[in-house]
Coordinates of C-alpha atoms in Angstrom, one line a residue:
Chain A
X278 CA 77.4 101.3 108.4
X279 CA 80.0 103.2 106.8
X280 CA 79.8 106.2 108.3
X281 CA 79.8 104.7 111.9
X282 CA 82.8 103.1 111.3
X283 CA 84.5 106.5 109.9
X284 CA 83.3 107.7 113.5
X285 CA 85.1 104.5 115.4
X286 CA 88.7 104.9 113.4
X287 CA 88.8 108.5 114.6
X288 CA 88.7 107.7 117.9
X289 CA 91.1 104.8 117.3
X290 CA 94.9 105.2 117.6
X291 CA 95.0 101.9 116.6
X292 CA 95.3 100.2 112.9
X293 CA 92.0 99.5 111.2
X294 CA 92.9 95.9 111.9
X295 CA 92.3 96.2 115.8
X296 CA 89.5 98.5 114.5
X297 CA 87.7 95.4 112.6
X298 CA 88.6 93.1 115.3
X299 CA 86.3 95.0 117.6
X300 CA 83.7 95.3 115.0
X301 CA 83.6 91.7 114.2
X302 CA 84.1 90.2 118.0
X303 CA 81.7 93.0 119.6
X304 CA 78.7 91.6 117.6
X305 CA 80.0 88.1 117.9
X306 CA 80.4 88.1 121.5
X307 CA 76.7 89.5 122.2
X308 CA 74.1 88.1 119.6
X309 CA 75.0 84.1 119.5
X310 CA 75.1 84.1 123.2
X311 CA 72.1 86.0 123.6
X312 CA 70.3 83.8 121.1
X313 CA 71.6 80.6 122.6
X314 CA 70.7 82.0 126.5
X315 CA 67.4 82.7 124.8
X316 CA 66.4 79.3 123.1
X317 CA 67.9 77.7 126.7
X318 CA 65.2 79.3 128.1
X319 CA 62.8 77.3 125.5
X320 CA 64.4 74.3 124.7
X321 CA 64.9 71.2 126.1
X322 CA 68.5 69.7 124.2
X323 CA 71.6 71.6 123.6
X324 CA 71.3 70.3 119.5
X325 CA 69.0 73.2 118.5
X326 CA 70.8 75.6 120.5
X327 CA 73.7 74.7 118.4
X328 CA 71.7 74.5 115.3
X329 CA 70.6 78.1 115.7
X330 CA 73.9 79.2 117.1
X331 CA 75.6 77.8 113.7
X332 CA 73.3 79.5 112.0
X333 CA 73.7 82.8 113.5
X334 CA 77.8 82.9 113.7
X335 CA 77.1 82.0 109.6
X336 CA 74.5 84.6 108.4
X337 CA 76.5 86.9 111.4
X338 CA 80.3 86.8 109.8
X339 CA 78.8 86.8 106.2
X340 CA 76.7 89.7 106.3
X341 CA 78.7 92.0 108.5
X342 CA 82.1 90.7 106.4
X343 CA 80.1 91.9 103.3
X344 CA 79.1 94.8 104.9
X345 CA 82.5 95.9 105.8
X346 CA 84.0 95.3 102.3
X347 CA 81.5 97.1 100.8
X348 CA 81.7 99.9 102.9
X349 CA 85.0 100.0 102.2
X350 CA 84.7 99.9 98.3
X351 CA 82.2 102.4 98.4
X352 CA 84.5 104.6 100.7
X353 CA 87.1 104.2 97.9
X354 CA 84.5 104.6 95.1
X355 CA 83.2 108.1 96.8
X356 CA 86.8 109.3 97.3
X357 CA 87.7 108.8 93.6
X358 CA 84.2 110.4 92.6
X359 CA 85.4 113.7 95.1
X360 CA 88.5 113.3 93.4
X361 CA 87.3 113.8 89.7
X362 CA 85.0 116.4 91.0
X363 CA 87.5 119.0 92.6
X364 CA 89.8 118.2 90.0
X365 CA 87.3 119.5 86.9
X366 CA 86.7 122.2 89.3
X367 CA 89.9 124.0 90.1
X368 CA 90.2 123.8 86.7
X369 CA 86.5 124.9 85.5
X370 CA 85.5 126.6 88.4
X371 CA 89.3 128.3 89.9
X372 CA 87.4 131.8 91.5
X373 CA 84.8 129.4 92.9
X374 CA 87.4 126.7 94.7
X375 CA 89.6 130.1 95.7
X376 CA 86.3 131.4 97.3
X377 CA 86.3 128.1 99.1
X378 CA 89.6 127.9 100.4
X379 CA 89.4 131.5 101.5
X380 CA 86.4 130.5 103.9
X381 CA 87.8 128.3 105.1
X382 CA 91.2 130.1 106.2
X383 CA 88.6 133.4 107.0
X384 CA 86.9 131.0 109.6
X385 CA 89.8 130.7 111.4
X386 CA 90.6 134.9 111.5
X387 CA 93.2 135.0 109.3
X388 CA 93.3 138.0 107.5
X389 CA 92.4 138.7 103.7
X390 CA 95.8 139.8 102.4
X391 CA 97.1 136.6 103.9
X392 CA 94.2 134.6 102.4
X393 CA 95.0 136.1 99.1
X394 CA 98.6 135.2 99.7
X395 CA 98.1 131.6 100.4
X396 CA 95.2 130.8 96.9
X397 CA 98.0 132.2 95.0
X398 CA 100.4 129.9 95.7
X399 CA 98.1 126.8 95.6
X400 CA 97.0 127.9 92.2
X401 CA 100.6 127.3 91.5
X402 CA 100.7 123.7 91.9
X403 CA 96.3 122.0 91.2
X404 CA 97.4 118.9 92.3
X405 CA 98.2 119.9 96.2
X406 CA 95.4 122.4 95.7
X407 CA 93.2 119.5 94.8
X408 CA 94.4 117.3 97.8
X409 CA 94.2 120.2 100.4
X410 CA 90.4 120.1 99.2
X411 CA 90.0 116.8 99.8
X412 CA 91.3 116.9 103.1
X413 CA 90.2 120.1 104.8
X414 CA 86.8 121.4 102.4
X415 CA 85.6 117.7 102.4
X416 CA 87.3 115.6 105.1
X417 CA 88.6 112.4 103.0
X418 CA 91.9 110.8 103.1
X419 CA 92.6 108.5 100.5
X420 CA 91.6 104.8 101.1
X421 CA 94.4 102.2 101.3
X422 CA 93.5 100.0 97.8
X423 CA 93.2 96.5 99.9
X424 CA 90.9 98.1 102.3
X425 CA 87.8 96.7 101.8
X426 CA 89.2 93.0 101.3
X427 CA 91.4 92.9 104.6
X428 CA 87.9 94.3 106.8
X429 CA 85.9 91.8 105.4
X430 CA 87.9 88.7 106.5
X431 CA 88.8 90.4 109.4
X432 CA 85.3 91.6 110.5
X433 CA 84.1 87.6 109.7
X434 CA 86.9 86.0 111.1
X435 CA 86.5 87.7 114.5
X436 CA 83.0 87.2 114.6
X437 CA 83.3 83.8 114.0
X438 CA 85.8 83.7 117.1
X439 CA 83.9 85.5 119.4
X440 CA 80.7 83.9 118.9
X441 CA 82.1 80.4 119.2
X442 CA 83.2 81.4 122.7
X443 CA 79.5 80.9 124.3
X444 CA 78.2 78.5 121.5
X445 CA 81.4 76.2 123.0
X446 CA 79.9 75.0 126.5
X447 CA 76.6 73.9 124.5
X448 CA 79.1 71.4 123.1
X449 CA 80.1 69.7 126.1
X450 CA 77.1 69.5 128.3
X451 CA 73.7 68.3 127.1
X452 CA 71.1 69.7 129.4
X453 CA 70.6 73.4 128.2
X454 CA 70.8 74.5 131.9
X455 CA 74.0 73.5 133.0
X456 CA 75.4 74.3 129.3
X457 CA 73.9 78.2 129.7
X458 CA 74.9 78.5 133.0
X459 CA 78.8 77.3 132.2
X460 CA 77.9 79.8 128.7
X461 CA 77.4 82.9 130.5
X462 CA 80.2 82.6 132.9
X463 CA 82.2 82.1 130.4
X464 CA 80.9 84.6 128.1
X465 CA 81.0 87.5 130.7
X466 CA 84.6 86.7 131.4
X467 CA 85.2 87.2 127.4
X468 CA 83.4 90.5 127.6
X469 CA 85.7 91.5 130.5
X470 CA 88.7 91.0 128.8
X471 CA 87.4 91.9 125.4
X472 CA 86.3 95.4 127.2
X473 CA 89.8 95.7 129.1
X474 CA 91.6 95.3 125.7
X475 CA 88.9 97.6 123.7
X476 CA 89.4 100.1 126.1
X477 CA 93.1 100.4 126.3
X478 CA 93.1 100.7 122.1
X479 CA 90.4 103.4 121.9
X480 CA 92.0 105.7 125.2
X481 CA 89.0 105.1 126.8
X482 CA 89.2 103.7 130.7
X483 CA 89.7 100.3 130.2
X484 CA 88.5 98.8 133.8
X485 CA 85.2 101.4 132.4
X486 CA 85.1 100.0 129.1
X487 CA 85.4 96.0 129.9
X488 CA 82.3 97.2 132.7
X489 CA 79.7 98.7 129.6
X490 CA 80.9 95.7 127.6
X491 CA 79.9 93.1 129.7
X492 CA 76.9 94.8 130.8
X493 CA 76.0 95.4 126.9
X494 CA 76.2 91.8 126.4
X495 CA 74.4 90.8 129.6
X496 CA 71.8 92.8 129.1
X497 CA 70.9 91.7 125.2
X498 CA 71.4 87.8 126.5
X499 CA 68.5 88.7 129.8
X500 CA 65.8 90.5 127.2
X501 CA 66.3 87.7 124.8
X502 CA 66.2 84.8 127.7
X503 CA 63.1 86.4 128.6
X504 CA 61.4 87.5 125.1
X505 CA 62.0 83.1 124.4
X506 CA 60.3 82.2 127.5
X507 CA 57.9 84.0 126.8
X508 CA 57.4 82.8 122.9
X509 CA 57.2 79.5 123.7
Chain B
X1085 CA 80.8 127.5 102.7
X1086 CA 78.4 126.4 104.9
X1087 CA 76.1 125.5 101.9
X1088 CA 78.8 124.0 99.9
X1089 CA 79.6 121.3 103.1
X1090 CA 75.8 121.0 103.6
X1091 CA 75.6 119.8 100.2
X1092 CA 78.6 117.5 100.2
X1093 CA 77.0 115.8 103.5
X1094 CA 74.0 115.5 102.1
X1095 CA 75.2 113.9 99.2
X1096 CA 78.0 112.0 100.9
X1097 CA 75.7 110.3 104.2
X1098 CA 72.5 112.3 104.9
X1099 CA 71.9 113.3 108.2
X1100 CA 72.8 111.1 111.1
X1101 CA 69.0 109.7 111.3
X1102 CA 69.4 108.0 108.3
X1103 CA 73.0 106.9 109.0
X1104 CA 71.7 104.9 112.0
X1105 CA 68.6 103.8 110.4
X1106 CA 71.1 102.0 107.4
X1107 CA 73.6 100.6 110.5
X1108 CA 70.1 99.0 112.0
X1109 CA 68.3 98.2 109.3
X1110 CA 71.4 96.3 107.1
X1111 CA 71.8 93.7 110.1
X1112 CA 67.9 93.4 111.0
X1113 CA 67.2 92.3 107.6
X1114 CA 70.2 90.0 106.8
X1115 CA 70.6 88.0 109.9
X1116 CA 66.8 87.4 111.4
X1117 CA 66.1 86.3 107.6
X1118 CA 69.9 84.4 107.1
X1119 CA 68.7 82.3 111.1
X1120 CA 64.9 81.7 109.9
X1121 CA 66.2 80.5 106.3
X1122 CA 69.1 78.0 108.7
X1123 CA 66.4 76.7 110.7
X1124 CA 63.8 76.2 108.5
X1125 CA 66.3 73.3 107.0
X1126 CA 66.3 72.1 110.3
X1127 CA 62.8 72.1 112.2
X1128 CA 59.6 70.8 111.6
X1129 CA 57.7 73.7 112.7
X1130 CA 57.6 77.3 112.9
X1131 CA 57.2 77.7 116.0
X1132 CA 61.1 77.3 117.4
X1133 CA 61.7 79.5 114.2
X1134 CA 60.1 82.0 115.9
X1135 CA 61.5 81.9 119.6
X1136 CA 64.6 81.6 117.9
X1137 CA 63.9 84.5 115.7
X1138 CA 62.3 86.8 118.1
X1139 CA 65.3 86.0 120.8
X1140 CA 67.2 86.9 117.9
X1141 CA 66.4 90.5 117.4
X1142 CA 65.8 91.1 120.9
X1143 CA 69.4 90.5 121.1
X1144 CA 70.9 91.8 117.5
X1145 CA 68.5 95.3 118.8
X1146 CA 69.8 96.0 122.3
X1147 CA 73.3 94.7 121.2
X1148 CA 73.4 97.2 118.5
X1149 CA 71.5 100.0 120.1
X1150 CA 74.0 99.5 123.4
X1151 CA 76.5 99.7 120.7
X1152 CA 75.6 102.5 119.0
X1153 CA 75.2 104.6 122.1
X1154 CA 78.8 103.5 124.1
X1155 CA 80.2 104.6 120.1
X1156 CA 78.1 107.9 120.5
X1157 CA 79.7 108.5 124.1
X1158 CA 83.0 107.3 123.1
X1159 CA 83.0 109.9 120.6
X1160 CA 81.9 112.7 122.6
X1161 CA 84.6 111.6 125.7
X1162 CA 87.1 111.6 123.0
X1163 CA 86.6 115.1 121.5
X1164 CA 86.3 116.6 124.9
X1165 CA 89.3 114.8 125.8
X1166 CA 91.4 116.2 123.3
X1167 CA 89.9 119.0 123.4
X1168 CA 91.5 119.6 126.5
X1169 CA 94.7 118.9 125.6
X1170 CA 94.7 120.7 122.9
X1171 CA 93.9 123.9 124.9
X1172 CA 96.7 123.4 127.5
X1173 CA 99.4 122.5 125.0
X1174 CA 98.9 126.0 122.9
X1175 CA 99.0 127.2 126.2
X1176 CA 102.1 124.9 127.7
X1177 CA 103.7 124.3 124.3
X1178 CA 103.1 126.8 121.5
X1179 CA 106.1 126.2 119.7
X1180 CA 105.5 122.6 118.9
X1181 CA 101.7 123.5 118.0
X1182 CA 102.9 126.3 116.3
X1183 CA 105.3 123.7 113.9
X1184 CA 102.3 121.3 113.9
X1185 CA 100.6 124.4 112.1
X1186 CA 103.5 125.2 109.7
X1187 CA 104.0 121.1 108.9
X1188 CA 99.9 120.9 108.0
X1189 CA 100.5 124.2 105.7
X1190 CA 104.0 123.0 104.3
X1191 CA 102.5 119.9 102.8
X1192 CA 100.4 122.2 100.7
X1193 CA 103.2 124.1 99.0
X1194 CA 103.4 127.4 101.1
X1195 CA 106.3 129.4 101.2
X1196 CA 108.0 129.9 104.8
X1197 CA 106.7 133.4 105.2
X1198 CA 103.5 133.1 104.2
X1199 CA 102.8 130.0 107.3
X1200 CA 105.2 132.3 109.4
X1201 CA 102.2 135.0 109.3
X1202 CA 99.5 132.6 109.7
X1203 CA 100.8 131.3 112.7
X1204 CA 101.5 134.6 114.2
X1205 CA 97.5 135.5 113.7
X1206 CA 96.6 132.1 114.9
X1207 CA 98.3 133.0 118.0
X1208 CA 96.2 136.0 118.6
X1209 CA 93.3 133.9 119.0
X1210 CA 93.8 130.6 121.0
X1211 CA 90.8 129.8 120.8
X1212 CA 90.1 129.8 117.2
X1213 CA 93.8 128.5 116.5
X1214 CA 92.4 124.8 119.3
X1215 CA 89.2 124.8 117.0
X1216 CA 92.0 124.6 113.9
X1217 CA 94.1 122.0 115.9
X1218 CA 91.1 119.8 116.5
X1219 CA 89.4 119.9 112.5
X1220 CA 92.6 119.9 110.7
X1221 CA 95.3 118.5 112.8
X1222 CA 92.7 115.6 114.6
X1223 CA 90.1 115.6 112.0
X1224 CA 87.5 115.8 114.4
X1225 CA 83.9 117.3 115.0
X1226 CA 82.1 117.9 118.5
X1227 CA 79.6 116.0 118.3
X1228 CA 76.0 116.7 119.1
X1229 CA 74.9 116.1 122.5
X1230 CA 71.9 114.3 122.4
X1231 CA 73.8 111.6 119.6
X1232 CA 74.6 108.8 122.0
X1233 CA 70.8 108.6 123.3
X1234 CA 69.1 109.1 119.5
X1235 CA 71.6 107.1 117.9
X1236 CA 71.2 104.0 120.2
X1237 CA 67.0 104.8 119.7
X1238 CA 67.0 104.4 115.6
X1239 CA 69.1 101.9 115.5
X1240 CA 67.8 99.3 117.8
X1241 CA 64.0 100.4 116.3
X1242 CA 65.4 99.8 112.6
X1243 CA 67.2 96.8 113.5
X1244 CA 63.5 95.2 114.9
X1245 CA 61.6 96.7 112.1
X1246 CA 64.0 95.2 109.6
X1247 CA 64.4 91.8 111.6
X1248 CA 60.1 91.4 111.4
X1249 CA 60.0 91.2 107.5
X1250 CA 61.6 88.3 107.1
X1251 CA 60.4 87.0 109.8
X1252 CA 56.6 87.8 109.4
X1253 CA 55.9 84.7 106.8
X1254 CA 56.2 82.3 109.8
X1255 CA 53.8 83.5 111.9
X1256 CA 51.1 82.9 109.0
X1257 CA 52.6 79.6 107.1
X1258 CA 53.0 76.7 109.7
X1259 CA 54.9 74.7 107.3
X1260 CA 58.9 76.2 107.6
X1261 CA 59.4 75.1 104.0
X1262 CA 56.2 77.5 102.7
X1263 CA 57.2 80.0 105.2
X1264 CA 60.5 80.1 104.1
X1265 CA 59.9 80.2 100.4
X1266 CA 57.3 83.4 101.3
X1267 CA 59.9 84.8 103.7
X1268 CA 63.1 84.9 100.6
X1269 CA 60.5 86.4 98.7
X1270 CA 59.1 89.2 100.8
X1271 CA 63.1 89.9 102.4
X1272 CA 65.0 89.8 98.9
X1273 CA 62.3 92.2 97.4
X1274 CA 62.7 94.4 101.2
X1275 CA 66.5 94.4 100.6
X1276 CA 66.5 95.3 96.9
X1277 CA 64.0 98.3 98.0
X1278 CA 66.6 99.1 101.5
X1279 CA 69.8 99.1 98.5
X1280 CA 68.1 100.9 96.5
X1281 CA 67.2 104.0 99.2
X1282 CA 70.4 103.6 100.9
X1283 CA 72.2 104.2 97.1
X1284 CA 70.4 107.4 97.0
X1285 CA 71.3 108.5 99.9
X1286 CA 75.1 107.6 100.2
X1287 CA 75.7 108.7 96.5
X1288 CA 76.7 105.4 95.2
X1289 CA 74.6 103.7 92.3
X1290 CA 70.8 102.9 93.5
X1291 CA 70.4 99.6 91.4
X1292 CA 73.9 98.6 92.2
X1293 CA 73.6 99.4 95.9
X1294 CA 70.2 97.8 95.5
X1295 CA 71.8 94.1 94.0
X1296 CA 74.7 94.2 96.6
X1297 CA 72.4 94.5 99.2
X1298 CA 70.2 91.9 98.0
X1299 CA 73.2 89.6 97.5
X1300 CA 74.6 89.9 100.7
X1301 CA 71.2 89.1 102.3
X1302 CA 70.7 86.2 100.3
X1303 CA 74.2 84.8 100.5
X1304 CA 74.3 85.0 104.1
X1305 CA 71.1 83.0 104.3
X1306 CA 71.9 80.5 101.9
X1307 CA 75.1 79.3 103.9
X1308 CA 73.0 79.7 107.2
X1309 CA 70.7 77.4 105.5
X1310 CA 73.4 75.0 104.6
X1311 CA 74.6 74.8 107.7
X1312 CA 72.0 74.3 109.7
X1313 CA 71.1 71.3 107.5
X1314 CA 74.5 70.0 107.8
X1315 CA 74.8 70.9 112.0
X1316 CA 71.5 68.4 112.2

């Protein structure tokens, strides 16, 4: 997982919080209202539905709140591995990490007396050498040190919210019908908005975005309505 | 170079195949197994273990295989977005792209002359100075195009393939308290085996990375199971 979420903070301009928040209520909105359009399907009252749904928001927020923190503490763990590594080696290795540096400057047509130029003057000061390796040769910025805490509550907290959202109707009505009809309503209009907002925080189209959103979530709730009809 | 970042990925992530088979393949074995365990507190038989488990990774699949691809296109919009922009403001605006140049190279230590004449050969090339702009400026890679599509593919199929372990103990033991006992068995040993592989491959500790998996798994589960007990 913790490459994927290296890939959604790029194209976020937002803080990792909103980042998390969408990781957390994506997943949330979809698979608890999938599951409880499914068992609907093959059920006849709402108190399994909600059983299952409890369930699912619990093993749901726990295991993707553990799965963020320890992506994050393995993101921190790898950059302070990188670290120690290209320290030792502009130390133990200084012709080999010039080499390096001057690829990477060659790449981009600059010219060798200018390359030459510029591994002198990092050799003057390892530590900015060190950090322009991290950055450019292996593409790591430093983690913040509360990281991997703050995701984790924040993944599990949003899941918990957004799959509470289509669980909720299955609370007020009884027959499993009128509960999943009053669910999906209710649900899509979440994935809407949820969308709208998504979009407008990653720069994608946000009328676009709230569109593929509620279609994801539609979609996973119809295969899983049928796939229980069809089990039972 | 090249064989220097080759290894570093390798080391760091893999290849992208295995990336989404971990982002599948995490969820399908934690929550299938974490909603079996909750219900099996719950029901008398296995049968509404099933439906309820089945309808559980059709959804978890297609919501995370959606996922996966509207990430993948998200990605590629992005670059090709910025790209753009990129191109017409060293077109429009080269000074300011020209001091976004000198700030990167300032943070390093280099002396006014020496970014001076790196600039000026940037600006010989535009094209190579927007493919600088867009690694070290943006930090970002265009991605393959065929990503969105694959990565949507492995990750729904590692998502079901991890979902059936635990899940395959109920379609043999009719009793939910047998089936469940089988079913921890079979999905803590699948998840110590999944840490362990997934250590390897992300360059964290195999037996640690195979214990924290395990525990997440099992954690989830055990407060799906106590909720589900508690919910009836």
């Amino acid at each position: 997982m913790d490459q994927h979420l290296h890939h959604v903070e790029e194209h976020f301009s937002g803080s990792d919080l909103i980042r998390d928040v969408v990781i957390g209520m994506s997943d949330g909105l979809t698979v608890p209202f999938a599951l409880a359009a499914g068992l609907s399907g093959a059920v006849d009252t709402t108190t399994l539905i909600l059983t299952a749904g409890g369930a699912e928001i619990a093993a749901g927020s726990i295991a993707m709140g553990l799965g963020g923190y320890l992506a994050g503490k393995t993101d921190a763990e790898h950059y302070e591995s990188e670290l120690t590594r290209e320290r030792r080696e502009v130390i133990e290795l200084p012709d080999r990490e010039e080499e390096e540096v001057s690829e990477i400057f060659r790449e981009y047509g600059l010219e060798e007396d200018q390359i030459k130029s510029i591994t002198k003057t990092m050799k003057k000061n390892p530590e900015k050498w060190v950090d322009f390796m991290m950055k450019f040769e292996l593409g790591l910025e430093k983690p913040e040190p509360t990281r991997a805490r703050n995701s984790a509550i924040t993944i599990a907290i949003s899941y918990i919210v957004g799959g509470l959202i289509p669980l909720f109707p299955y609370f007020i009505f009884h027959k499993p019908a009128t509960a999943l009809m009053v669910s999906v309503i209710v649900t899509l209009i979440a994935l809407l908005i949820f969308g709208y907002v998504k979009g407008r925080f990653t720069g994608t189209s946000p009328v676009k975005s709230a569109f593929q959103t509620m279609i994801t979530g539609g979609l996973a709730a119809a295969v899983a309505f049928g796939l229980a009809r069809i089990l039972t």
